Coordinates of C-alpha atoms (C1' of nucleotides) in Angstrom, one line a residue:
Chain C
M1 CA 48.8 -21.4 70.5
P2 CA 50.9 -19.6 73.1
R3 CA 52.5 -17.2 70.6
E4 CA 49.2 -15.8 69.4
L5 CA 47.9 -15.6 72.9
L6 CA 50.9 -13.7 74.1
I7 CA 50.9 -11.2 71.2
Q8 CA 47.2 -10.5 71.8
A9 CA 47.7 -10.1 75.6
L10 CA 50.7 -7.7 75.0
S11 CA 48.8 -5.7 72.5
D12 CA 45.8 -5.4 74.9
A13 CA 48.1 -4.4 77.7
L14 CA 49.6 -1.6 75.7
S15 CA 46.2 -0.1 74.8
Q16 CA 44.9 -0.5 78.3
A17 CA 48.0 1.2 79.7
Q18 CA 47.4 4.0 77.3
S19 CA 43.7 4.5 78.0
A20 CA 44.5 4.3 81.8
G21 CA 46.9 7.2 81.2
D22 CA 49.9 5.2 82.4
L23 CA 51.6 5.5 79.1
P24 CA 51.4 8.3 76.6
E25 CA 49.5 7.7 73.4
S26 CA 51.8 6.7 70.5
P27 CA 51.4 4.8 67.3
S28 CA 50.9 1.1 68.4
P29 CA 53.8 -0.9 67.1
E30 CA 53.4 -4.5 66.0
V31 CA 54.2 -6.8 68.8
D32 CA 57.5 -8.6 68.1
L33 CA 57.6 -11.9 69.9
Q34 CA 60.8 -13.9 69.5
T35 CA 62.2 -17.1 70.9
P36 CA 65.4 -16.2 72.7
R37 CA 68.6 -18.0 71.7
D38 CA 69.5 -18.3 75.3
P39 CA 66.9 -20.5 77.1
R40 CA 67.6 -18.6 80.3
H41 CA 65.7 -15.7 78.7
G42 CA 62.6 -17.8 78.7
D43 CA 60.5 -19.4 76.0
F44 CA 59.3 -16.1 74.5
S45 CA 60.6 -12.6 74.6
T46 CA 59.4 -9.2 73.4
S47 CA 61.2 -5.9 72.8
L48 CA 57.9 -4.1 72.8
A49 CA 58.8 -2.0 75.8
M50 CA 61.9 -0.7 74.1
V51 CA 60.1 0.2 71.0
V52 CA 57.4 2.0 72.9
A53 CA 60.1 3.7 75.1
S54 CA 61.9 5.1 72.1
E55 CA 58.6 6.4 70.7
T56 CA 57.5 8.1 73.9
G57 CA 60.8 9.0 75.5
R58 CA 60.2 7.0 78.6
P59 CA 62.8 4.8 80.2
P60 CA 62.4 1.3 78.7
R61 CA 62.4 -0.6 82.0
E62 CA 59.7 1.6 83.3
V63 CA 57.6 1.0 80.2
A64 CA 58.1 -2.7 80.6
D65 CA 57.0 -2.5 84.2
T66 CA 53.9 -0.7 83.2
L67 CA 53.1 -3.1 80.4
V68 CA 53.5 -6.1 82.8
R69 CA 51.2 -4.4 85.3
H70 CA 48.5 -4.2 82.7
L71 CA 49.1 -7.7 81.3
D72 CA 46.3 -10.1 81.6
L73 CA 47.4 -13.6 80.5
P74 CA 45.2 -16.6 80.0
E75 CA 45.1 -18.9 83.0
G76 CA 47.8 -21.5 83.1
L77 CA 49.8 -20.2 80.1
A78 CA 52.9 -18.7 81.7
E79 CA 54.9 -19.8 84.7
S80 CA 56.7 -16.5 84.9
V81 CA 56.9 -13.1 83.3
N82 CA 59.9 -11.0 84.0
I83 CA 61.7 -7.9 82.8
A84 CA 65.3 -8.3 81.9
G85 CA 68.3 -6.6 80.4
P86 CA 67.6 -3.2 78.8
G87 CA 63.8 -3.8 78.9
F88 CA 62.9 -7.2 77.5
I89 CA 59.8 -8.9 78.8
N90 CA 60.4 -12.6 79.0
F91 CA 57.9 -15.4 79.3
V92 CA 58.3 -18.9 80.6
L93 CA 55.6 -21.3 79.6
S94 CA 54.1 -23.2 82.4
P95 CA 54.5 -27.0 82.6
T96 CA 50.7 -27.3 82.9
W97 CA 50.2 -25.6 79.6
L98 CA 52.8 -27.8 78.0
R99 CA 51.2 -31.0 79.3
R100 CA 47.9 -29.8 77.9
L101 CA 49.6 -29.4 74.6
V102 CA 50.8 -33.1 74.6
R103 CA 47.2 -34.1 75.1
R104 CA 46.2 -31.9 72.2
V105 CA 48.8 -33.3 69.8
L106 CA 47.5 -36.8 70.7
E107 CA 44.0 -35.8 70.0
E108 CA 44.6 -33.9 66.8
G109 CA 47.1 -36.4 65.4
E110 CA 48.1 -35.7 61.9
D111 CA 46.0 -32.5 61.9
Y112 CA 48.1 -30.9 64.7
G113 CA 49.6 -27.6 63.5
R114 CA 47.1 -27.0 60.8
S115 CA 45.8 -23.5 60.4
D116 CA 43.3 -21.7 58.3
T117 CA 45.1 -18.6 57.2
G118 CA 44.4 -19.6 53.5
R119 CA 40.6 -19.9 54.3
G120 CA 40.2 -22.4 51.5
Q121 CA 41.5 -20.1 48.8
R122 CA 42.9 -21.8 45.7
L123 CA 46.6 -21.6 45.0
L124 CA 48.3 -22.8 41.8
L125 CA 51.9 -23.7 42.3
E126 CA 53.8 -24.2 39.1
F127 CA 57.3 -25.7 39.4
V128 CA 60.0 -27.7 37.6
S129 CA 58.5 -27.2 34.1
A130 CA 61.7 -28.3 32.4
N131 CA 62.0 -28.0 28.6
P132 CA 61.1 -31.2 26.8
T133 CA 64.6 -31.6 25.5
G134 CA 66.1 -34.0 28.0
P135 CA 65.8 -35.8 31.3
I136 CA 65.1 -34.0 34.5
A137 CA 68.4 -32.5 35.7
V138 CA 69.6 -32.2 39.3
V139 CA 68.8 -28.5 39.5
Q140 CA 65.2 -29.2 38.6
G141 CA 65.2 -31.8 41.3
R142 CA 65.8 -28.9 43.7
A143 CA 62.8 -27.1 42.2
G144 CA 60.8 -30.3 42.7
A145 CA 61.7 -30.7 46.3
L146 CA 61.0 -27.0 47.0
G147 CA 57.7 -26.9 45.2
D148 CA 56.4 -30.1 46.7
A149 CA 57.3 -29.0 50.2
L150 CA 55.9 -25.6 49.7
A151 CA 52.7 -27.1 48.4
R152 CA 52.3 -29.2 51.5
L153 CA 53.1 -26.2 53.7
F154 CA 50.3 -24.2 52.0
E155 CA 47.9 -27.1 52.3
R156 CA 48.6 -27.2 56.0
T157 CA 47.8 -23.5 56.3
G158 CA 44.4 -23.7 54.8
W159 CA 45.0 -23.3 51.1
I160 CA 43.7 -25.6 48.4
V161 CA 46.8 -26.2 46.3
S162 CA 47.1 -27.4 42.8
R163 CA 50.5 -28.5 41.5
E164 CA 51.3 -27.9 37.9
Y165 CA 54.1 -28.7 35.5
C166 CA 54.2 -26.8 32.2
V167 CA 55.5 -28.6 29.2
N168 CA 56.9 -26.2 26.7
D169 CA 55.8 -28.3 23.7
A170 CA 54.8 -25.5 21.4
L171 CA 55.9 -26.5 17.9
N172 CA 57.1 -23.0 17.1
S173 CA 59.7 -23.4 19.8
T174 CA 63.2 -23.1 18.5
R175 CA 64.4 -25.5 21.2
V176 CA 61.9 -28.2 20.3
Q177 CA 62.9 -27.9 16.6
R178 CA 66.6 -28.0 17.4
F179 CA 66.1 -31.0 19.5
A180 CA 64.3 -32.8 16.7
E181 CA 67.2 -31.9 14.4
T182 CA 69.6 -33.3 16.9
L183 CA 67.7 -36.5 17.2
E184 CA 67.5 -36.8 13.5
A185 CA 71.3 -36.5 13.2
R186 CA 71.8 -39.1 15.9
Y187 CA 69.3 -41.4 14.2
L188 CA 70.9 -41.1 10.8
Q189 CA 74.3 -41.7 12.4
Q190 CA 72.9 -44.9 14.0
L191 CA 72.0 -46.0 10.6
G192 CA 75.4 -45.4 9.2
R193 CA 74.6 -42.2 7.4
Q194 CA 76.6 -39.0 7.4
A195 CA 75.0 -36.4 9.6
A196 CA 76.0 -33.7 12.1
V197 CA 74.4 -32.5 15.2
P198 CA 73.5 -28.8 14.6
E199 CA 75.8 -26.2 16.0
D200 CA 73.3 -25.1 18.6
G201 CA 71.9 -28.6 19.0
Y202 CA 72.0 -30.9 22.0
Q203 CA 75.4 -32.5 22.6
G204 CA 74.4 -34.8 25.4
D205 CA 74.9 -38.6 25.0
Y206 CA 71.3 -39.2 26.1
V207 CA 70.2 -38.2 22.6
I208 CA 72.4 -41.0 21.2
D209 CA 70.7 -43.4 23.6
M210 CA 67.3 -42.1 22.4
A211 CA 68.3 -42.7 18.8
E212 CA 69.4 -46.2 19.6
Q213 CA 66.1 -46.9 21.1
L214 CA 64.3 -45.4 18.2
V215 CA 66.2 -47.6 15.7
A216 CA 65.4 -50.7 17.9
A217 CA 61.7 -49.8 18.0
E218 CA 61.1 -48.4 14.6
G219 CA 64.0 -49.5 12.4
D220 CA 64.7 -47.3 9.4
K221 CA 61.1 -46.2 8.8
Y222 CA 62.0 -42.5 9.0
L223 CA 64.8 -42.8 6.5
G224 CA 62.7 -42.7 3.4
M225 CA 60.6 -39.7 4.5
A226 CA 60.9 -36.2 3.2
R227 CA 62.9 -34.1 5.6
D228 CA 59.9 -32.0 6.8
E229 CA 57.8 -35.1 7.3
R230 CA 60.7 -36.8 9.1
L231 CA 61.3 -33.8 11.5
A232 CA 57.6 -33.6 12.2
A233 CA 57.5 -37.3 13.1
L234 CA 60.6 -37.1 15.2
T235 CA 59.3 -34.0 17.0
E236 CA 56.2 -35.8 17.9
Y237 CA 58.1 -38.9 19.0
S238 CA 60.6 -37.0 21.1
L239 CA 58.0 -34.9 22.9
Q240 CA 56.0 -37.9 23.8
K241 CA 59.1 -39.9 24.9
I242 CA 60.8 -37.2 26.8
V243 CA 57.7 -36.1 28.7
A244 CA 57.0 -39.7 29.7
D245 CA 60.6 -39.9 31.0
Q246 CA 60.2 -36.7 32.9
Q247 CA 57.1 -37.9 34.5
R248 CA 58.8 -41.1 35.6
D249 CA 61.8 -39.1 36.9
M250 CA 59.5 -36.9 39.0
A251 CA 57.5 -39.9 40.2
D252 CA 60.7 -41.7 41.2
F253 CA 61.5 -38.6 43.3
G254 CA 58.1 -38.7 44.9
V255 CA 56.9 -35.5 43.3
T256 CA 53.5 -35.7 41.6
F257 CA 51.6 -33.0 39.8
D258 CA 47.8 -32.5 39.4
T259 CA 48.3 -31.1 36.0
W260 CA 50.8 -31.5 33.2
F261 CA 49.9 -28.4 31.2
M262 CA 50.7 -28.6 27.5
E263 CA 51.8 -25.2 26.3
S264 CA 50.7 -26.1 22.8
T265 CA 47.0 -26.1 23.9
L266 CA 47.4 -22.3 24.3
Y267 CA 48.1 -22.1 20.6
D268 CA 45.5 -24.7 19.6
D269 CA 42.8 -22.8 21.4
D270 CA 44.0 -19.4 20.1
E271 CA 44.6 -18.1 23.6
V272 CA 48.0 -16.6 22.7
S273 CA 46.7 -14.4 19.9
Q274 CA 43.6 -13.5 22.1
A275 CA 46.0 -12.4 24.9
V276 CA 48.0 -10.3 22.5
E277 CA 44.7 -8.9 21.2
T278 CA 43.7 -8.0 24.7
L279 CA 47.0 -6.2 25.3
N280 CA 46.5 -4.3 22.0
A281 CA 43.0 -3.2 22.9
A282 CA 44.3 -2.0 26.2
G283 CA 46.9 0.1 24.5
H284 CA 49.8 -1.7 26.1
T285 CA 51.6 -2.5 22.8
Y286 CA 53.2 -0.8 19.9
E287 CA 54.8 -1.7 16.6
A288 CA 58.4 -1.1 15.8
D289 CA 61.0 -2.7 13.5
G290 CA 58.2 -4.8 12.0
A291 CA 57.5 -6.5 15.4
L292 CA 54.8 -6.0 18.1
W293 CA 56.2 -4.9 21.4
L294 CA 54.8 -4.9 25.0
K295 CA 55.2 -1.6 26.8
A296 CA 56.7 -3.4 29.8
T297 CA 58.4 -0.1 30.9
A298 CA 54.9 1.1 31.8
F299 CA 54.8 -1.6 34.4
G300 CA 58.1 -1.2 36.1
D301 CA 60.4 -3.1 33.7
E302 CA 63.6 -1.5 32.5
Q303 CA 62.9 -2.2 28.8
D304 CA 60.1 -3.2 26.5
H305 CA 59.9 -6.7 24.9
V306 CA 58.8 -8.2 21.7
L307 CA 55.5 -10.1 21.7
I308 CA 55.1 -10.9 18.0
R309 CA 58.3 -11.4 15.9
K310 CA 58.9 -9.8 12.6
D311 CA 57.9 -13.1 11.0
G312 CA 54.6 -13.2 12.8
R313 CA 55.5 -15.9 15.4
P314 CA 54.7 -15.1 19.0
T315 CA 57.6 -15.0 21.5
Y316 CA 57.9 -17.0 24.7
L317 CA 56.8 -14.0 26.6
A318 CA 53.5 -13.8 24.7
G319 CA 52.9 -17.5 25.4
D320 CA 53.8 -17.0 29.1
I321 CA 51.3 -14.1 29.4
A322 CA 48.6 -16.2 27.8
Y323 CA 49.5 -19.0 30.1
H324 CA 49.2 -17.0 33.3
K325 CA 46.0 -15.5 32.1
N326 CA 44.8 -19.0 31.6
K327 CA 45.8 -19.9 35.1
F328 CA 43.8 -17.0 36.6
D329 CA 40.9 -17.7 34.4
R330 CA 40.8 -21.2 35.8
G331 CA 39.7 -19.6 39.0
F332 CA 42.8 -19.6 41.1
D333 CA 43.1 -16.9 43.8
R334 CA 46.8 -16.9 43.8
L335 CA 49.7 -18.1 41.6
I336 CA 53.2 -19.0 42.6
D337 CA 55.8 -20.0 40.0
I338 CA 59.1 -21.5 41.1
W339 CA 61.8 -20.8 38.4
G340 CA 65.4 -21.7 38.0
P341 CA 68.1 -19.0 38.2
D342 CA 68.5 -18.8 34.4
H343 CA 65.0 -17.3 34.2
Q344 CA 65.8 -14.5 36.6
G345 CA 65.8 -12.0 33.7
H346 CA 62.2 -12.9 32.9
V347 CA 60.6 -12.1 36.2
R348 CA 60.0 -8.4 35.5
R349 CA 58.7 -8.8 32.0
T350 CA 56.3 -11.6 33.0
R351 CA 55.0 -9.7 36.0
A352 CA 54.6 -6.7 33.7
G353 CA 52.7 -8.7 31.2
V354 CA 50.4 -10.2 33.8
Q355 CA 49.6 -6.8 35.1
A356 CA 49.2 -5.3 31.7
I357 CA 46.6 -7.9 30.8
G358 CA 44.6 -7.0 33.9
Y359 CA 45.5 -9.0 36.9
D360 CA 46.6 -7.8 40.3
P361 CA 50.3 -8.5 40.5
S362 CA 50.1 -9.0 44.3
R363 CA 48.2 -12.3 43.5
F364 CA 51.2 -13.6 41.5
E365 CA 54.6 -14.5 43.0
I366 CA 57.7 -15.7 41.1
L367 CA 60.3 -17.4 43.3
I368 CA 63.7 -18.0 42.0
H369 CA 65.9 -20.7 43.4
Q370 CA 69.6 -20.7 42.8
I371 CA 71.8 -23.2 41.1
V372 CA 73.0 -26.6 42.2
R373 CA 76.6 -27.0 41.6
L374 CA 77.8 -30.5 41.4
F375 CA 81.3 -31.6 42.3
R376 CA 83.0 -34.8 41.7
G377 CA 85.7 -34.5 44.3
S378 CA 87.1 -31.0 43.7
E379 CA 86.1 -30.9 40.1
M380 CA 83.0 -29.0 39.2
V381 CA 80.6 -30.6 36.8
R382 CA 79.0 -28.4 34.2
M383 CA 75.2 -28.9 34.0
S384 CA 74.1 -27.1 30.8
K385 CA 72.1 -29.4 28.6
R386 CA 73.4 -27.6 25.6
A387 CA 77.0 -28.2 26.6
G388 CA 76.1 -31.9 26.9
D389 CA 77.2 -32.9 30.3
I390 CA 73.8 -33.0 31.9
V391 CA 73.6 -34.7 35.2
P392 CA 70.2 -36.3 35.5
L393 CA 68.2 -36.3 38.7
S394 CA 67.7 -40.1 38.3
G395 CA 71.5 -40.5 38.6
L396 CA 71.6 -38.6 41.9
I397 CA 68.7 -40.7 43.2
E398 CA 70.6 -43.8 42.4
D399 CA 73.7 -42.5 44.1
V400 CA 72.3 -41.1 47.4
G401 CA 68.6 -42.1 47.4
A402 CA 65.5 -39.9 47.1
D403 CA 65.3 -39.3 50.8
A404 CA 68.8 -37.9 51.1
A405 CA 68.5 -35.9 47.9
R406 CA 65.2 -34.3 49.0
F407 CA 66.4 -33.5 52.5
F408 CA 69.6 -32.0 51.1
F409 CA 67.8 -29.8 48.6
L410 CA 65.7 -28.4 51.5
M411 CA 68.6 -27.9 53.9
Q412 CA 69.3 -24.4 52.7
S413 CA 67.3 -21.4 51.6
M414 CA 66.4 -21.4 47.9
E415 CA 68.4 -18.2 47.2
S416 CA 71.6 -19.8 48.3
H417 CA 73.8 -21.7 45.8
L418 CA 73.9 -25.3 46.6
D419 CA 77.2 -27.2 46.4
F420 CA 76.6 -30.9 46.1
D421 CA 79.6 -33.2 46.2
L422 CA 78.5 -36.4 44.6
E423 CA 81.4 -38.4 45.9
L424 CA 80.9 -37.1 49.4
A425 CA 77.2 -37.7 49.4
K426 CA 77.7 -41.2 48.1
K427 CA 80.6 -42.1 50.3
R428 CA 79.2 -40.8 53.5
A429 CA 75.6 -41.5 53.1
A430 CA 75.5 -42.6 56.8
D431 CA 76.5 -39.1 57.9
N432 CA 73.7 -37.4 56.1
P433 CA 71.4 -35.5 58.5
V434 CA 68.4 -37.3 57.0
Y435 CA 69.5 -40.4 58.8
Y436 CA 69.7 -38.6 62.1
V437 CA 66.1 -37.5 61.8
Q438 CA 64.9 -40.9 60.5
Y439 CA 66.8 -42.6 63.3
A440 CA 64.8 -40.7 65.8
H441 CA 61.6 -41.9 64.1
A442 CA 62.8 -45.5 64.0
R443 CA 63.8 -45.3 67.6
I444 CA 60.4 -44.1 68.7
C445 CA 58.8 -46.9 66.8
S446 CA 61.1 -49.3 68.5
I447 CA 60.1 -48.1 71.9
L448 CA 56.4 -48.4 71.0
R449 CA 57.0 -52.0 69.7
E450 CA 58.8 -52.9 72.9
A451 CA 56.0 -51.3 74.9
A452 CA 53.4 -53.4 73.0
D453 CA 55.5 -56.5 73.7
R454 CA 55.4 -55.8 77.4
G455 CA 51.7 -55.3 77.2
V456 CA 51.5 -51.6 77.8
S457 CA 48.5 -50.7 75.8
L458 CA 47.6 -47.5 74.1
P459 CA 44.4 -46.8 76.0
N460 CA 46.6 -46.5 79.1
I461 CA 48.6 -43.9 77.4
S462 CA 45.6 -41.6 76.6
D463 CA 44.6 -41.9 80.3
A464 CA 48.1 -41.1 81.4
D465 CA 48.6 -38.7 84.2
L466 CA 50.8 -36.2 82.4
D467 CA 51.6 -34.3 85.6
R468 CA 54.3 -36.9 86.0
L469 CA 56.2 -35.1 83.2
G470 CA 58.4 -32.4 84.5
E471 CA 62.1 -33.3 83.9
P472 CA 64.1 -30.7 81.9
D473 CA 64.4 -33.0 78.9
E474 CA 60.7 -33.7 79.0
L475 CA 59.8 -30.0 79.1
A476 CA 62.3 -29.3 76.3
L477 CA 60.7 -31.9 74.1
M478 CA 57.2 -30.5 74.9
R479 CA 58.4 -27.0 74.0
K480 CA 59.7 -28.2 70.7
L481 CA 56.4 -29.9 69.9
A482 CA 54.7 -26.6 70.7
D483 CA 56.8 -24.9 68.1
L484 CA 55.4 -26.8 65.1
P485 CA 52.4 -24.6 64.2
H486 CA 54.5 -21.5 64.2
E487 CA 57.3 -23.1 62.2
V488 CA 54.8 -24.3 59.6
S489 CA 53.1 -21.0 59.1
E490 CA 56.4 -19.1 59.0
A491 CA 57.8 -21.5 56.4
A492 CA 54.7 -21.1 54.2
Q493 CA 54.3 -17.4 54.6
R494 CA 58.0 -16.7 53.9
Y495 CA 58.4 -19.3 51.2
E496 CA 61.1 -21.0 53.3
P497 CA 60.7 -24.7 53.3
H498 CA 64.2 -25.1 54.5
R499 CA 63.0 -24.1 57.9
M500 CA 61.3 -27.5 58.1
T501 CA 64.5 -29.5 57.7
R502 CA 66.1 -27.4 60.5
Y503 CA 63.1 -27.9 62.7
A504 CA 63.2 -31.7 61.9
R505 CA 66.9 -31.8 63.1
E506 CA 66.1 -29.8 66.2
L507 CA 63.2 -32.0 67.1
A508 CA 65.2 -35.2 66.5
A509 CA 68.1 -33.8 68.7
T510 CA 65.6 -32.8 71.4
F511 CA 64.2 -36.3 71.3
H512 CA 67.6 -38.0 71.4
G513 CA 68.4 -35.9 74.4
F514 CA 65.2 -36.9 76.1
Y515 CA 65.8 -40.5 75.3
T516 CA 69.3 -40.5 76.8
N517 CA 68.2 -39.0 80.1
C518 CA 64.7 -40.2 80.5
R519 CA 64.0 -43.9 80.4
V520 CA 60.6 -44.5 79.0
L521 CA 59.8 -48.1 79.9
S522 CA 60.2 -48.7 83.6
D523 CA 58.5 -50.4 86.6
D524 CA 56.7 -47.2 87.4
T525 CA 53.6 -47.8 85.3
E526 CA 52.3 -44.3 85.7
L527 CA 55.5 -42.7 84.6
T528 CA 55.8 -45.2 81.8
A529 CA 52.3 -44.2 80.5
A530 CA 53.0 -40.5 80.8
R531 CA 56.3 -40.8 78.9
L532 CA 54.8 -43.1 76.3
A533 CA 52.2 -40.4 75.7
L534 CA 54.9 -37.9 75.2
V535 CA 56.8 -40.2 72.9
Q536 CA 53.7 -40.8 70.9
A537 CA 53.2 -37.1 70.5
A538 CA 56.8 -36.7 69.3
L539 CA 56.2 -39.4 66.8
T540 CA 53.2 -37.6 65.5
V541 CA 55.0 -34.4 65.0
L542 CA 58.0 -36.0 63.5
R543 CA 55.8 -37.7 60.9
I544 CA 54.1 -34.5 60.1
V545 CA 57.4 -32.8 59.4
L546 CA 58.8 -35.7 57.3
T547 CA 55.6 -35.7 55.3
I548 CA 56.0 -32.0 54.6
I549 CA 59.5 -32.4 53.3
G550 CA 58.8 -35.6 51.4
V551 CA 61.1 -37.9 53.3
S552 CA 60.1 -41.3 54.3
A553 CA 59.6 -42.2 58.0
P554 CA 61.0 -45.7 58.4
E555 CA 59.9 -47.8 61.4
K556 CA 63.1 -49.8 61.3
M557 CA 66.5 -48.9 59.7
Chain V
rG1 C1' 78.3 -1.8 31.6
rC2 C1' 73.3 -3.2 33.8
rG3 C1' 70.2 -6.7 36.8
rC4 C1' 69.5 -10.8 40.4
rC5 C1' 71.8 -14.1 44.2
rA6 C1' 75.8 -15.0 47.4
rG7 C1' 80.3 -13.8 50.7
rU8 C1' 79.3 -15.7 58.6
rA9 C1' 84.2 -21.4 62.3
rG10 C1' 88.9 -25.8 58.5
rC11 C1' 84.2 -27.4 55.3
rU12 C1' 78.7 -27.0 54.3
rC13 C1' 75.3 -23.6 56.0
rA14 C1' 71.4 -21.1 59.8
rG15 C1' 70.5 -16.5 61.6
rU16 C1' 67.1 -9.7 57.8
rG17 C1' 67.0 -4.8 64.0
rG18 C1' 67.7 -6.8 69.8
rA19 C1' 70.4 -9.4 75.4
rU20 C1' 78.2 -9.3 78.5
rU21 C1' 80.3 -15.3 75.4
rA22 C1' 77.2 -14.6 66.8
rG23 C1' 74.6 -20.6 66.3
rA24 C1' 74.1 -25.8 63.9
rG25 C1' 76.0 -30.0 61.3
rC26 C1' 80.5 -32.2 59.5
rA27 C1' 85.7 -32.6 60.7
rC28 C1' 89.1 -32.5 65.0
rC29 C1' 90.1 -33.6 70.6
rA30 C1' 88.3 -35.7 75.3
rG31 C1' 84.5 -38.4 77.7
rA32 C1' 79.5 -41.5 78.6
rC33 C1' 75.9 -47.5 78.4
rU34 C1' 75.5 -54.5 82.6
rU35 C1' 68.1 -52.4 81.2
rC36 C1' 63.6 -49.1 75.8
rG37 C1' 68.2 -49.3 68.9
rG38 C1' 75.7 -46.2 70.1
rA39 C1' 73.0 -44.4 63.0
rU40 C1' 72.9 -41.9 70.3
rC41 C1' 74.5 -38.5 74.2
rU42 C1' 77.9 -34.8 77.1
rG43 C1' 82.1 -31.5 77.0
rG44 C1' 86.1 -28.8 74.4
rG45 C1' 89.1 -25.9 70.9
rG46 C1' 88.0 -23.0 66.5
rG47 C1' 85.0 -16.7 63.8
rU48 C1' 88.2 -8.7 62.6
rC49 C1' 80.0 -12.0 60.2
rG50 C1' 84.3 -9.8 52.5
rG51 C1' 86.1 -4.3 53.4
rG52 C1' 85.1 1.2 54.4
rG53 C1' 81.6 4.8 55.8
rG54 C1' 76.6 6.0 57.7
rU55 C1' 71.5 5.4 60.4
rU56 C1' 70.0 3.6 65.5
rC57 C1' 69.4 3.2 72.6
rA58 C1' 70.8 -1.5 69.8
rA59 C1' 73.5 -3.7 63.1
rA60 C1' 75.7 -10.2 60.6
rU61 C1' 70.8 -8.0 59.8
rC62 C1' 68.9 -1.3 57.4
rC63 C1' 71.4 2.7 53.8
rU64 C1' 75.8 3.8 50.8
rC65 C1' 80.4 3.0 48.3
rC66 C1' 84.0 -0.7 47.1
rC67 C1' 86.1 -5.9 46.5
rU68 C1' 85.3 -11.2 45.2
rG69 C1' 82.3 -15.4 43.1
rG70 C1' 77.9 -17.4 40.5
rC71 C1' 73.8 -16.6 37.2
rG72 C1' 71.3 -13.7 33.7
rC73 C1' 71.1 -9.4 30.2
rG74 C1' 68.1 -12.3 22.2
rC75 C1' 62.6 -10.9 17.6
rC76 C1' 66.1 -18.6 22.0
rA77 C1' 63.3 -21.3 25.7

RNA sequence: GCGCCAGUAGCUCAGUGGAUUAGAGCACCAGACUUCGGAUCUGGGGGUCGGGGGUUCAAAUCCUCCCUGGCGCGCCA
C-alpha cells in the first residue's frame, strides 16, 4: 500500500541523509503522512522536514530538499514529489500505480483491504448486555451497531473476534427481583386483584403486555402459590421470556452474538467467591463497616468499593471482576467492552479490579458511547426504563428500517451525543444518506446488468487494458479505492467505526461523479472493458464497506 | 462539589498540531440529461471553531481558567 511504502521511504531517506552527513543527527521523529485537504497538494503529504528542521535548527525547505535528494521510491509509485509551502513534501501517485491497484482489487475481491496486524490473536468484544428487565432500547441499538461494526473491522485486520452479550440474570440482583415484583403486580391486576407496582419497579407498559400474555398462556396458575414460590416462578418466566425477546430484537437488527453469557453461571460455579478469595489472598481487600472492600485506590481509582455487602451478598463489581477473569481464562488475548454512558462511573473500578486480580490492564479496554436522545418533533422523549417511557429498538426499526438505523448510529463518533428525530427520520427516509450509498451500489449493478445484456462478458474485463483509464474522475475513483485499507485499519485501531460511514459516502460521491462524466458502456470496446473493470472494483469496495457497517447492498431499489 | 462527554455554517455533524479561502450532508438559491437508473451531478450564499489566557515556526486540535448542556457520582444494576 502506498502509505506504508512512502513512510518507509521517508524514514530511510532521513537516516541516509544523516549517515551521509547531510543532516545533523537528531532523534528520528515518527513520519507523519497525511492526505491533504486540497487535492492540489497531492495525494499524500508529510511535515517531516519541518519537524526535523525545528529539532536541528536548519531551514525547513533546505531540510526538505535534502530529504528528497535521498529519497528512493519504489518504481512506478509516485508521479511527482515536490516541496511546497513552508516545507511540506507532497506526493502525487502515478496513474500506473493506480491502475495496478484496480487489478489488485479485482484479484483480491472481498479480501481487498485485509491486513494482519492482529496476527490471529483472539479478541472478545462484549457489547449491548442490556439488563433482562425489558426490550432492547434504542440506545442499546447504538451499542449493537457500534459493536458489530467494530467486530468486523477487527476481523478484517487479522483478529479472531468473539462477540458476547452478557445477561445479568443473577438471582441476587435487585433489578431482577424488582422486575419480578412488578410483573407479579401487573399479573394480579390482570386477574382483578388489588396490587401495586413497587415504588422502584418498572412503570413501562410493556410489563402490562407481558402480564396479559402470561394470563393468556398460564391462566391463574400462579394465584394460589405462596408469595416466595410465585416470585421465583415469575422470575424464571420473565428471564426466559425477556432474553428470548432481546435475542429476537438483536437478530432483527442484524446483530448476532457468538455467546450469550449468563452471569448466573459465575455464581453457580462459585467463580465470584473464588475471585474474591484471590483478591483477599493478594491483599487487595479489607473489611470495614461489616463489608469487604476492594482497595481500588491502589490501582488508580479515586475511592474504594464494596465487594461483599454487610449481608454477605456480593456486589455487581465482584461479579464483574469474576466475569472478566472468566473472559481472560477462556484464553482471549484482548478484551473490549462497549458500555453505555450510565456506566461511565464503573470504568475505573472495573479496570482496578481486573488489574488487582492479576491481569494486564493494557489488554482490556472499556469504550463508552454516549446517549441517544430521541425527539418527536421538538419534544424530547425520555428513555429511562424505570421512568417507563422506554422506546424500543424494534419500534425504531419499524419506523425507519434497520439499514437506516444502523447507518445513522454509525454516522457520528461514539463519544458524541446522538439526537435522533423520529418524525424526521420517518418522514424523510428518502433523504437519509444510507440511500445515497445504496443507490451507488444499485447503479453499479444496473450498469453490469446492462453490460451483460449487451454481451460484454466479464473475461473481457479482466483482460482489459487499464491504460485507457486516465480521466480525472477515473483517477479520483481509483484513489478512493486505494484508501480503503488505511481507512479500515485506522477505524479499527482508533475504535472509530463512524469513519466507515464517512468513507462510504465519499466513495459513493466519487462514483456518482465518475458516472456523470464518464460513460461506461460505449462503442469503444476497449474503453468499455477498462471502465467496467473499474466499476467492478468500485462495486467490490462498496460491498466491503457496507458489510462492515452492517447495511444491505441492494442490487435494485 | 467531584468525574466523564459535548459546545465548529440555519440544522445534524466531520476534522486531536500543519498549507493565503476551517469541511460534509440537510435546508436555501441558481444551473445540468434526446444514450449505462435524476434516489444523480455542477455552482453559490452562509462560520469571532462557547469565552479568556498560555505553549509552538504553526492551535478547532495541546495546557490552564471560566461559561453552557448531557450523563454519572449507592453495601442498585
